[in-house]
């Protein structure tokens, strides 16, 4: 995310608390010092002064707004996360403050819908709240009329830099016969629009790709969906193929190496953005901001969320498959074979059928694991309103897993979803292992939440028995017994006894 402009000229808080006359002279002076440091782009100083002022003089909505803006202006994920935490602390104390609501709405608008779907979805709710409280306020006017896309100092608040940067590179490559010509044309157009940061970033990125060895990274940009699944497949297979030495250092190193191309791409793109920022000419004093010569990039769609679902499934089975293969030699001769059918309703939520994310999860599971382990079939079902899939709250429940020969699979495999959560932005609040799992196997549950939710807002329970492995994710707070019973109910509703082989 990039500096959205309001950080350089921060708005004054519009809500009545605290009024300027209510501030002591010392508090007013501290606030002005923060405001001046931020206007001069001394962001680190602005943050230090704002934190010190809050500690010394107590909560103040404008200080919270300025502190959040000083974080958001850094264009880094960690600072964006901290800005969100600051805004939420401020809104806990001043829930109707327009300056805080508008600043938080702008941060959410600028969020990448793929990396931070919850944050991006909150933008509409915050904008609606500003309209409700102050329809004629400057904050409402600013949110109705965001600054033009990708102007010299104010990039589009609707799209993250990385999302638009890769979109522009793909479009340039599609319109040119080769990479060298695409870079030349991009450089030429950037020279014709010296105030356009977006064109400068495109030119710098394409030029960076022309250097020796770097065109290989273009595949990650040209085919983002296929490349994500391919990289995950390489990492997963490195674990599966080394199943004879469980959790081998070499297998782990191979899995990590699969992520190196993405890290290299991130460094290349970040360097291009830094160079582009330095070359863009400042607007003349009083000059109107020019319109962007490029159309806005499309926002992430449901296909992106399908990739995320497939990625999570691959991660879970990458952890499970080596352990299942490791114990294959010690398995008895018989194991249950199950028929799989989805219940039409789970915990009051209807089955959402023919949803692309479900089809994506199932097809990738089938292609990756039916030969890599003793997996006979896979399943993945979403429950709830289909239209809620891209909302902040998401679906009501997700049930996914596999059937096959899982005899001897250690109960440590039940930590798969838990380990995947530890790599996400969610916080694990509690883990428990009920005494008895369904089908005579093991059961393990975990409650978790992201930093915008109350602890334990979601629960996931994983089971494993001789003939199946699965996970039930429930978007609700449940006690230990209720969560375990729900997992047993889901497993028994999906799996039906068949013959033994």
Coordinates of C-alpha atoms in Angstrom, one line a residue:
X1 CA 0.0 0.0 0.0
X2 CA 1.2 3.5 -0.7
X3 CA 0.9 6.9 0.8
X4 CA -2.6 7.9 -0.1
X5 CA -2.2 11.6 0.2
X6 CA -4.1 12.4 3.3
X7 CA -1.0 11.5 5.3
X8 CA 0.8 14.5 3.9
X9 CA -1.9 16.9 4.8
X10 CA -3.9 15.2 7.6
X11 CA -7.4 16.2 8.3
X12 CA -8.5 17.6 11.6
X13 CA -10.8 15.4 13.7
X14 CA -14.4 16.4 13.1
X15 CA -16.1 14.7 16.1
X16 CA -16.7 16.8 19.1
X17 CA -14.5 14.9 21.5
X18 CA -12.2 16.3 22.6
X19 CA -12.8 19.9 21.4
X20 CA -9.7 22.0 20.7
X21 CA -10.6 24.2 23.7
X22 CA -10.7 21.2 25.9
X23 CA -7.1 20.4 25.3
X24 CA -4.5 21.8 27.6
X25 CA -1.9 24.1 26.0
X26 CA 0.7 21.3 26.4
X27 CA -1.6 18.8 24.7
X28 CA -2.4 21.2 21.9
X29 CA 1.3 21.9 21.4
X30 CA 2.1 18.2 21.3
X31 CA -0.6 17.6 18.7
X32 CA 0.7 20.4 16.5
X33 CA 4.2 18.9 16.7
X34 CA 2.9 15.6 15.5
X35 CA 0.9 17.2 12.7
X36 CA 3.9 19.2 11.5
X37 CA 6.2 16.2 11.6
X38 CA 3.8 14.2 9.5
X39 CA 3.2 17.0 7.0
X40 CA 7.0 17.2 6.5
X41 CA 7.1 13.4 6.0
X42 CA 9.2 12.8 9.1
X43 CA 7.0 9.8 9.8
X44 CA 9.2 8.1 12.4
X45 CA 9.3 11.3 14.4
X46 CA 5.6 11.8 14.0
X47 CA 5.0 8.3 15.4
X48 CA 7.3 8.8 18.4
X49 CA 5.7 12.2 19.2
X50 CA 2.2 10.8 18.9
X51 CA 2.9 7.8 21.2
X52 CA 4.5 10.1 23.8
X53 CA 1.6 12.5 23.6
X54 CA -1.0 9.8 24.1
X55 CA 0.9 8.4 27.1
X56 CA 1.3 11.9 28.7
X57 CA -2.1 13.5 27.8
X58 CA -4.4 10.5 27.4
X59 CA -6.6 9.4 24.5
X60 CA -7.2 11.9 21.7
X61 CA -9.0 11.0 18.4
X62 CA -6.8 13.3 16.3
X63 CA -3.6 11.8 17.8
X64 CA -4.9 8.3 17.0
X65 CA -5.7 9.4 13.4
X66 CA -2.3 11.0 12.9
X67 CA -0.4 8.0 14.4
X68 CA -2.3 5.6 12.2
X69 CA -1.6 7.8 9.1
X70 CA 2.1 7.9 10.1
X71 CA 2.2 4.1 10.0
X72 CA 0.1 3.7 6.8
X73 CA 2.4 6.1 4.9
X74 CA 5.4 3.7 5.2
X75 CA 3.9 1.4 2.5
X76 CA 4.9 -1.8 4.5
X77 CA 2.7 -4.6 5.6
X78 CA 3.8 -4.4 9.3
X79 CA 3.1 -0.7 9.4
X80 CA -0.3 -1.3 7.8
X81 CA -1.1 -3.8 10.5
X82 CA -0.1 -1.4 13.2
X83 CA -2.1 1.4 11.6
X84 CA -5.2 -0.8 11.8
X85 CA -4.6 -1.6 15.4
X86 CA -4.2 2.1 16.2
X87 CA -7.4 3.0 14.4
X88 CA -9.3 0.3 16.2
X89 CA -8.0 1.5 19.6
X90 CA -9.0 5.0 18.8
X91 CA -12.5 3.9 17.7
X92 CA -12.9 1.9 20.9
X93 CA -12.5 5.2 22.7
X94 CA -14.2 7.5 20.1
X95 CA -16.6 5.3 18.1
X96 CA -18.2 8.1 16.2
X97 CA -15.2 10.2 15.3
X98 CA -15.3 11.0 11.6
X99 CA -11.6 11.6 11.2
X100 CA -10.8 8.1 12.6
X101 CA -13.5 6.4 10.6
X102 CA -12.4 8.0 7.4
X103 CA -8.7 7.3 8.0
X104 CA -9.5 3.6 8.7
X105 CA -11.8 3.4 5.6
X106 CA -9.0 4.7 3.4
X107 CA -6.6 2.1 4.9
X108 CA -9.1 -0.6 4.2
X109 CA -9.7 0.7 0.6
X110 CA -6.0 0.5 -0.1
X111 CA -5.7 -3.1 1.2
X112 CA -5.0 -5.9 -1.2
X113 CA -8.2 -8.0 -1.4
X114 CA -6.1 -11.2 -1.9
X115 CA -3.7 -10.7 1.0
X116 CA -6.1 -9.0 3.4
X117 CA -9.7 -9.9 2.4
X118 CA -11.1 -9.0 5.8
X119 CA -9.6 -5.6 5.8
X120 CA -10.6 -4.8 2.3
X121 CA -14.2 -5.9 3.0
X122 CA -14.5 -3.5 6.0
X123 CA -14.1 -0.4 3.8
X124 CA -17.7 -0.4 2.7
X125 CA -18.9 -0.6 6.3
X126 CA -16.7 2.2 7.4
X127 CA -17.7 4.4 4.5
X128 CA -21.4 3.8 5.2
X129 CA -20.8 4.8 8.9
X130 CA -19.2 8.1 7.9
X131 CA -22.2 8.8 5.5
X132 CA -24.6 8.0 8.4
X133 CA -22.8 10.3 10.9
X134 CA -21.8 13.1 8.7
X135 CA -23.2 13.1 5.1
X136 CA -22.1 16.7 4.5
X137 CA -18.7 16.4 6.3
X138 CA -15.3 16.8 4.6
X139 CA -14.6 13.2 5.4
X140 CA -17.7 12.0 3.6
X141 CA -16.8 14.2 0.6
X142 CA -13.3 12.8 0.5
X143 CA -14.5 9.2 0.6
X144 CA -17.0 9.9 -2.2
X145 CA -14.4 11.5 -4.4
X146 CA -11.1 9.7 -3.9
X147 CA -8.1 11.2 -5.5
X148 CA -7.5 10.2 -9.2
X149 CA -5.9 6.8 -9.7
X150 CA -2.1 6.7 -9.7
X151 CA -1.3 10.4 -9.8
X152 CA 2.1 11.6 -8.9
X153 CA 1.8 11.8 -5.2
X154 CA -1.4 9.9 -4.5
X155 CA -1.8 6.3 -5.8
X156 CA -5.1 4.7 -6.1
X157 CA -6.6 3.8 -2.7
X158 CA -8.6 1.0 -4.2
X159 CA -5.7 -1.2 -5.2
X160 CA -2.4 -2.2 -3.7
X161 CA 0.8 -1.3 -5.4
X162 CA 1.8 -5.0 -6.0
X163 CA -1.6 -5.9 -7.5
X164 CA -1.6 -3.0 -9.9
X165 CA 2.1 -3.3 -10.7
X166 CA 1.8 -6.9 -11.8
X167 CA -1.4 -6.2 -13.7
X168 CA 0.4 -3.4 -15.7
X169 CA 3.4 -5.6 -16.5
X170 CA 1.1 -8.4 -17.8
X171 CA -0.8 -5.9 -20.0
X172 CA 2.5 -4.4 -21.3
X173 CA 3.9 -7.9 -22.2
X174 CA 0.6 -8.9 -23.9
X175 CA 0.8 -5.8 -26.1
X176 CA 4.4 -6.1 -27.2
X177 CA 6.2 -8.7 -29.2
X178 CA 8.9 -9.3 -26.5
X179 CA 10.2 -8.1 -23.2
X180 CA 12.7 -5.7 -24.6
X181 CA 10.1 -3.9 -26.7
X182 CA 7.7 -3.8 -23.8
X183 CA 10.3 -2.2 -21.6
X184 CA 11.2 0.4 -24.3
X185 CA 7.6 1.4 -24.9
X186 CA 6.9 1.6 -21.2
X187 CA 10.0 3.9 -20.7
X188 CA 8.8 6.0 -23.6
X189 CA 5.3 6.5 -22.2
X190 CA 6.7 7.2 -18.7
X191 CA 8.8 10.0 -20.2
X192 CA 5.7 11.5 -21.8
X193 CA 3.9 11.6 -18.4
X194 CA 6.6 12.7 -15.9
X195 CA 4.0 13.1 -13.1
X196 CA 2.6 9.5 -13.3
X197 CA 4.0 7.2 -10.6
X198 CA 2.1 4.3 -12.1
X199 CA 3.8 4.6 -15.5
X200 CA 7.2 5.1 -13.8
X201 CA 6.7 1.9 -11.7
X202 CA 5.7 -0.1 -14.9
X203 CA 8.8 1.2 -16.7
X204 CA 11.2 0.5 -13.9
X205 CA 9.7 -3.0 -13.3
X206 CA 10.0 -4.0 -17.0
X207 CA 13.5 -2.7 -17.2
X208 CA 14.5 -4.7 -14.1
X209 CA 13.2 -7.9 -15.8
X210 CA 15.5 -7.4 -18.8
X211 CA 18.6 -7.9 -16.7
X212 CA 20.3 -11.3 -16.9
X213 CA 18.6 -14.2 -15.2
X214 CA 15.5 -12.2 -14.3
X215 CA 13.2 -13.0 -17.2
X216 CA 12.7 -16.4 -15.5
X217 CA 10.7 -14.6 -12.8
X218 CA 8.3 -13.3 -15.4
X219 CA 6.4 -16.7 -15.3
X220 CA 5.2 -15.8 -11.8
X221 CA 3.7 -12.6 -13.2
X222 CA 2.3 -14.0 -16.4
X223 CA 0.6 -17.0 -14.8
X224 CA 0.0 -16.0 -11.2
X225 CA -2.6 -18.7 -10.4
X226 CA -0.7 -21.6 -12.0
X227 CA 2.6 -20.5 -10.5
X228 CA 1.2 -20.4 -7.0
X229 CA -0.1 -24.0 -7.3
X230 CA 3.1 -25.2 -9.0
X231 CA 5.3 -23.7 -6.3
X232 CA 3.2 -25.3 -3.6
X233 CA 3.2 -28.6 -5.5
X234 CA 7.1 -28.6 -5.6
X235 CA 7.3 -27.9 -1.9
X236 CA 4.7 -30.5 -1.0
X237 CA 6.2 -33.2 -3.1
X238 CA 9.6 -32.6 -1.6
X239 CA 8.0 -33.6 1.7
X240 CA 6.1 -36.6 0.3
X241 CA 9.1 -38.1 -1.6
X242 CA 11.3 -38.0 1.5
X243 CA 8.7 -39.8 3.7
X244 CA 11.3 -42.4 4.7
X245 CA 13.0 -39.8 6.9
X246 CA 10.1 -38.1 8.7
X247 CA 10.5 -34.3 8.8
X248 CA 14.0 -34.6 7.3
X249 CA 16.1 -31.4 7.2
X250 CA 16.6 -32.0 3.5
X251 CA 12.9 -32.2 2.8
X252 CA 12.2 -29.0 4.8
X253 CA 15.0 -27.2 2.9
X254 CA 13.6 -28.4 -0.4
X255 CA 10.1 -27.1 0.5
X256 CA 11.6 -23.7 1.5
X257 CA 13.6 -23.5 -1.8
X258 CA 10.3 -23.6 -3.7
X259 CA 9.4 -20.2 -2.2
X260 CA 12.7 -18.5 -3.2
X261 CA 11.4 -17.3 -6.6
X262 CA 8.5 -15.5 -5.0
X263 CA 10.9 -13.8 -2.6
X264 CA 13.2 -12.7 -5.5
X265 CA 10.1 -11.3 -7.3
X266 CA 9.1 -9.3 -4.2
X267 CA 12.6 -7.8 -3.9
X268 CA 12.6 -6.9 -7.6
X269 CA 9.2 -5.2 -7.5
X270 CA 10.0 -3.4 -4.3
X271 CA 13.2 -2.0 -5.8
X272 CA 11.3 -0.9 -8.9
X273 CA 8.8 1.0 -6.8
X274 CA 11.5 2.7 -4.9
X275 CA 13.3 3.9 -8.0
X276 CA 10.1 5.0 -9.6
X277 CA 9.2 7.1 -6.6
X278 CA 12.5 8.9 -6.9
X279 CA 12.2 9.7 -10.6
X280 CA 8.6 11.1 -10.6
X281 CA 8.5 14.9 -11.0
X282 CA 6.7 16.8 -8.4
X283 CA 3.6 18.7 -9.5
X284 CA 4.0 22.4 -10.0
X285 CA 2.6 24.5 -7.2
X286 CA -1.2 24.8 -7.7
X287 CA -1.3 22.6 -10.7
X288 CA -4.3 20.2 -10.9
X289 CA -3.5 16.5 -10.6
X290 CA -3.5 14.8 -14.0
X291 CA -5.8 11.9 -14.7
X292 CA -4.2 8.5 -15.0
X293 CA -3.4 7.4 -18.6
X294 CA -4.1 3.8 -17.6
X295 CA -7.4 2.3 -16.5
X296 CA -7.7 0.9 -12.9
X297 CA -6.7 -2.7 -12.5
X298 CA -9.5 -5.1 -11.8
X299 CA -9.9 -6.1 -8.1
X300 CA -9.1 -9.7 -7.0
X301 CA -12.0 -12.0 -7.8
X302 CA -13.4 -15.3 -6.6
X303 CA -10.7 -17.1 -8.5
X304 CA -8.1 -15.6 -6.2
X305 CA -9.9 -17.0 -3.2
X306 CA -10.1 -20.4 -4.9
X307 CA -6.3 -20.3 -5.1
X308 CA -6.1 -19.6 -1.4
X309 CA -8.4 -22.5 -0.6
X310 CA -6.3 -24.8 -2.8
X311 CA -3.1 -23.5 -1.2
X312 CA -4.4 -24.3 2.3
X313 CA -5.4 -27.7 1.3
X314 CA -2.0 -28.5 -0.2
X315 CA -0.3 -27.2 2.9
X316 CA -2.4 -29.5 5.1
X317 CA -1.8 -32.6 3.0
X318 CA 1.9 -31.8 2.6
X319 CA 2.2 -32.1 6.4
X320 CA 0.0 -35.2 6.5
X321 CA 1.2 -37.3 3.6
X322 CA 4.8 -38.0 4.8
X323 CA 3.5 -39.2 8.1
X324 CA 1.0 -41.5 6.4
X325 CA 3.6 -42.9 4.1
X326 CA 6.1 -43.4 7.0
X327 CA 3.7 -45.7 8.8
X328 CA 2.4 -47.6 5.8
X329 CA 4.6 -50.7 6.4
X330 CA 3.2 -51.2 9.8
X331 CA -0.4 -51.1 8.8
X332 CA -2.8 -54.1 9.2
X333 CA -4.4 -55.6 6.2
X334 CA -7.9 -54.1 6.4
X335 CA -9.2 -50.6 6.5
X336 CA -12.7 -49.1 6.1
X337 CA -13.7 -47.7 2.7
X338 CA -16.2 -44.9 2.9
X339 CA -18.8 -43.5 0.5
X340 CA -18.9 -39.7 0.6
X341 CA -22.0 -37.5 0.2
X342 CA -22.4 -33.9 1.5
X343 CA -25.2 -33.2 4.0
X344 CA -27.6 -30.6 2.6
X345 CA -27.3 -28.6 5.8
X346 CA -24.7 -28.2 8.6
X347 CA -25.5 -26.4 11.8
X348 CA -28.4 -24.6 10.2
X349 CA -26.4 -23.4 7.2
X350 CA -27.3 -24.7 3.7
X351 CA -24.8 -26.4 1.4
X352 CA -23.4 -23.9 -1.1
X353 CA -23.1 -26.1 -4.2
X354 CA -21.1 -25.4 -7.5
X355 CA -18.9 -22.8 -5.8
X356 CA -15.5 -22.4 -7.7
X357 CA -13.5 -22.4 -4.5
X358 CA -14.8 -25.9 -3.7
X359 CA -14.1 -27.1 -7.2
X360 CA -10.6 -25.7 -7.0
X361 CA -9.8 -27.3 -3.7
X362 CA -11.2 -30.7 -4.8
X363 CA -9.5 -30.8 -8.1
X364 CA -6.1 -29.8 -6.7
X365 CA -6.3 -32.3 -3.9
X366 CA -7.2 -35.1 -6.3
X367 CA -4.4 -34.3 -8.7
X368 CA -1.7 -34.0 -6.0
X369 CA -2.5 -36.7 -3.5
X370 CA -4.3 -39.6 -5.1
X371 CA -1.0 -40.9 -6.3
X372 CA 1.4 -39.4 -3.7
X373 CA -0.3 -41.3 -0.8
X374 CA -3.0 -43.9 -0.2
X375 CA -5.8 -41.4 -0.9
X376 CA -8.8 -42.7 -2.8
X377 CA -10.9 -39.6 -2.9
X378 CA -11.2 -36.0 -1.6
X379 CA -14.1 -33.8 -0.6
X380 CA -14.6 -30.1 0.2
X381 CA -17.9 -28.5 1.0
X382 CA -18.8 -24.9 1.9
X383 CA -21.9 -24.1 4.0
X384 CA -23.6 -20.7 4.1
X385 CA -24.6 -17.9 1.8
X386 CA -22.7 -18.0 -1.5
X387 CA -22.6 -14.2 -1.6
X388 CA -20.8 -14.2 1.8
X389 CA -17.7 -16.0 0.5
X390 CA -15.9 -12.6 -0.2
X391 CA -17.3 -10.9 2.8
X392 CA -15.4 -10.3 6.0
X393 CA -17.3 -13.0 7.9
X394 CA -16.9 -15.6 5.2
X395 CA -18.9 -18.8 4.9
X396 CA -20.6 -20.4 8.0
X397 CA -18.5 -23.6 7.8
X398 CA -16.0 -25.5 5.6
X399 CA -15.7 -29.3 5.6
X400 CA -12.8 -30.8 3.6
X401 CA -10.7 -34.0 3.7
X402 CA -9.9 -37.3 2.1
X403 CA -10.7 -41.0 2.2
X404 CA -8.3 -43.8 1.8
X405 CA -5.8 -45.9 3.7
X406 CA -4.9 -43.8 6.8
X407 CA -4.1 -46.7 9.1
X408 CA -1.3 -45.9 11.5
X409 CA -1.3 -42.2 10.8
X410 CA 0.1 -40.6 14.0
X411 CA -2.2 -38.2 15.8
X412 CA 0.5 -35.5 15.2
X413 CA -1.0 -35.2 11.7
X414 CA -4.0 -33.5 13.3
X415 CA -1.8 -30.5 13.8
X416 CA -1.9 -29.7 10.1
X417 CA -4.5 -27.0 10.2
X418 CA -3.0 -25.6 13.4
X419 CA 0.4 -25.3 11.7
X420 CA -1.2 -23.6 8.7
X421 CA -2.8 -21.1 11.0
X422 CA 0.6 -20.3 12.6
X423 CA 1.8 -19.1 9.2
X424 CA -1.3 -16.8 8.7
X425 CA -2.4 -13.6 10.3
X426 CA -4.6 -15.4 12.7
X427 CA -3.9 -15.9 16.4
X428 CA -4.4 -19.3 17.9
X429 CA -6.3 -18.8 21.2
X430 CA -6.7 -22.4 22.5
X431 CA -6.0 -26.0 21.5
X432 CA -7.7 -29.1 22.9
X433 CA -7.8 -32.8 22.2
X434 CA -11.1 -34.6 23.1
X435 CA -10.8 -38.0 24.6
X436 CA -12.6 -39.8 21.8
X437 CA -12.5 -39.0 18.1
X438 CA -15.0 -40.1 15.5
X439 CA -14.7 -43.4 13.9
X440 CA -12.4 -44.7 16.7
X441 CA -9.6 -42.3 15.6
X442 CA -8.2 -39.0 16.9
X443 CA -9.6 -35.5 17.1
X444 CA -8.0 -32.2 17.7
X445 CA -9.6 -28.7 17.9
X446 CA -8.2 -25.2 17.8
X447 CA -9.9 -21.9 18.3
X448 CA -8.5 -18.8 16.7
X449 CA -9.2 -15.2 15.5
X450 CA -7.5 -12.4 13.6
X451 CA -6.6 -9.2 15.2
X452 CA -10.0 -7.6 14.4
X453 CA -12.0 -10.3 16.1
X454 CA -12.7 -11.4 19.7
X455 CA -10.5 -14.3 20.8
X456 CA -11.8 -17.7 19.8
X457 CA -14.2 -16.3 17.1
X458 CA -13.6 -19.3 14.9
X459 CA -13.0 -23.0 15.6
X460 CA -11.5 -25.8 13.5
X461 CA -11.5 -29.5 14.4
X462 CA -9.5 -32.2 12.5
X463 CA -10.1 -35.9 12.7
X464 CA -8.2 -38.9 11.4
X465 CA -9.2 -42.6 11.5
X466 CA -8.2 -45.7 9.6
X467 CA -10.2 -44.7 6.5
X468 CA -10.4 -40.9 6.5
X469 CA -8.9 -37.6 7.4
X470 CA -10.8 -34.3 7.5
X471 CA -11.2 -30.8 9.0
X472 CA -14.3 -28.9 10.0
X473 CA -13.9 -25.1 10.1
X474 CA -16.7 -23.3 11.9
X475 CA -17.1 -19.5 11.8
X476 CA -18.5 -19.2 15.3
X477 CA -17.3 -19.3 18.9
X478 CA -18.0 -22.8 20.5
X479 CA -17.1 -24.5 23.8
X480 CA -14.9 -27.6 23.8
X481 CA -17.7 -30.2 23.9
X482 CA -19.9 -28.4 21.3
X483 CA -17.0 -28.1 18.9
X484 CA -16.1 -31.8 19.3
X485 CA -19.7 -32.9 18.8
X486 CA -20.0 -30.7 15.7
X487 CA -16.9 -32.3 14.2
X488 CA -18.2 -35.8 14.9
X489 CA -21.5 -34.9 13.4
X490 CA -19.9 -33.5 10.3
X491 CA -17.7 -36.6 9.8
X492 CA -20.6 -39.0 10.3
X493 CA -22.8 -36.9 7.9
X494 CA -20.2 -36.9 5.1
X495 CA -18.8 -40.4 5.4
X496 CA -20.9 -43.6 5.1
X497 CA -19.7 -47.1 5.9
X498 CA -18.8 -49.2 2.9
X499 CA -16.9 -52.4 2.5
X500 CA -13.5 -53.3 4.0
X501 CA -10.6 -54.0 1.7

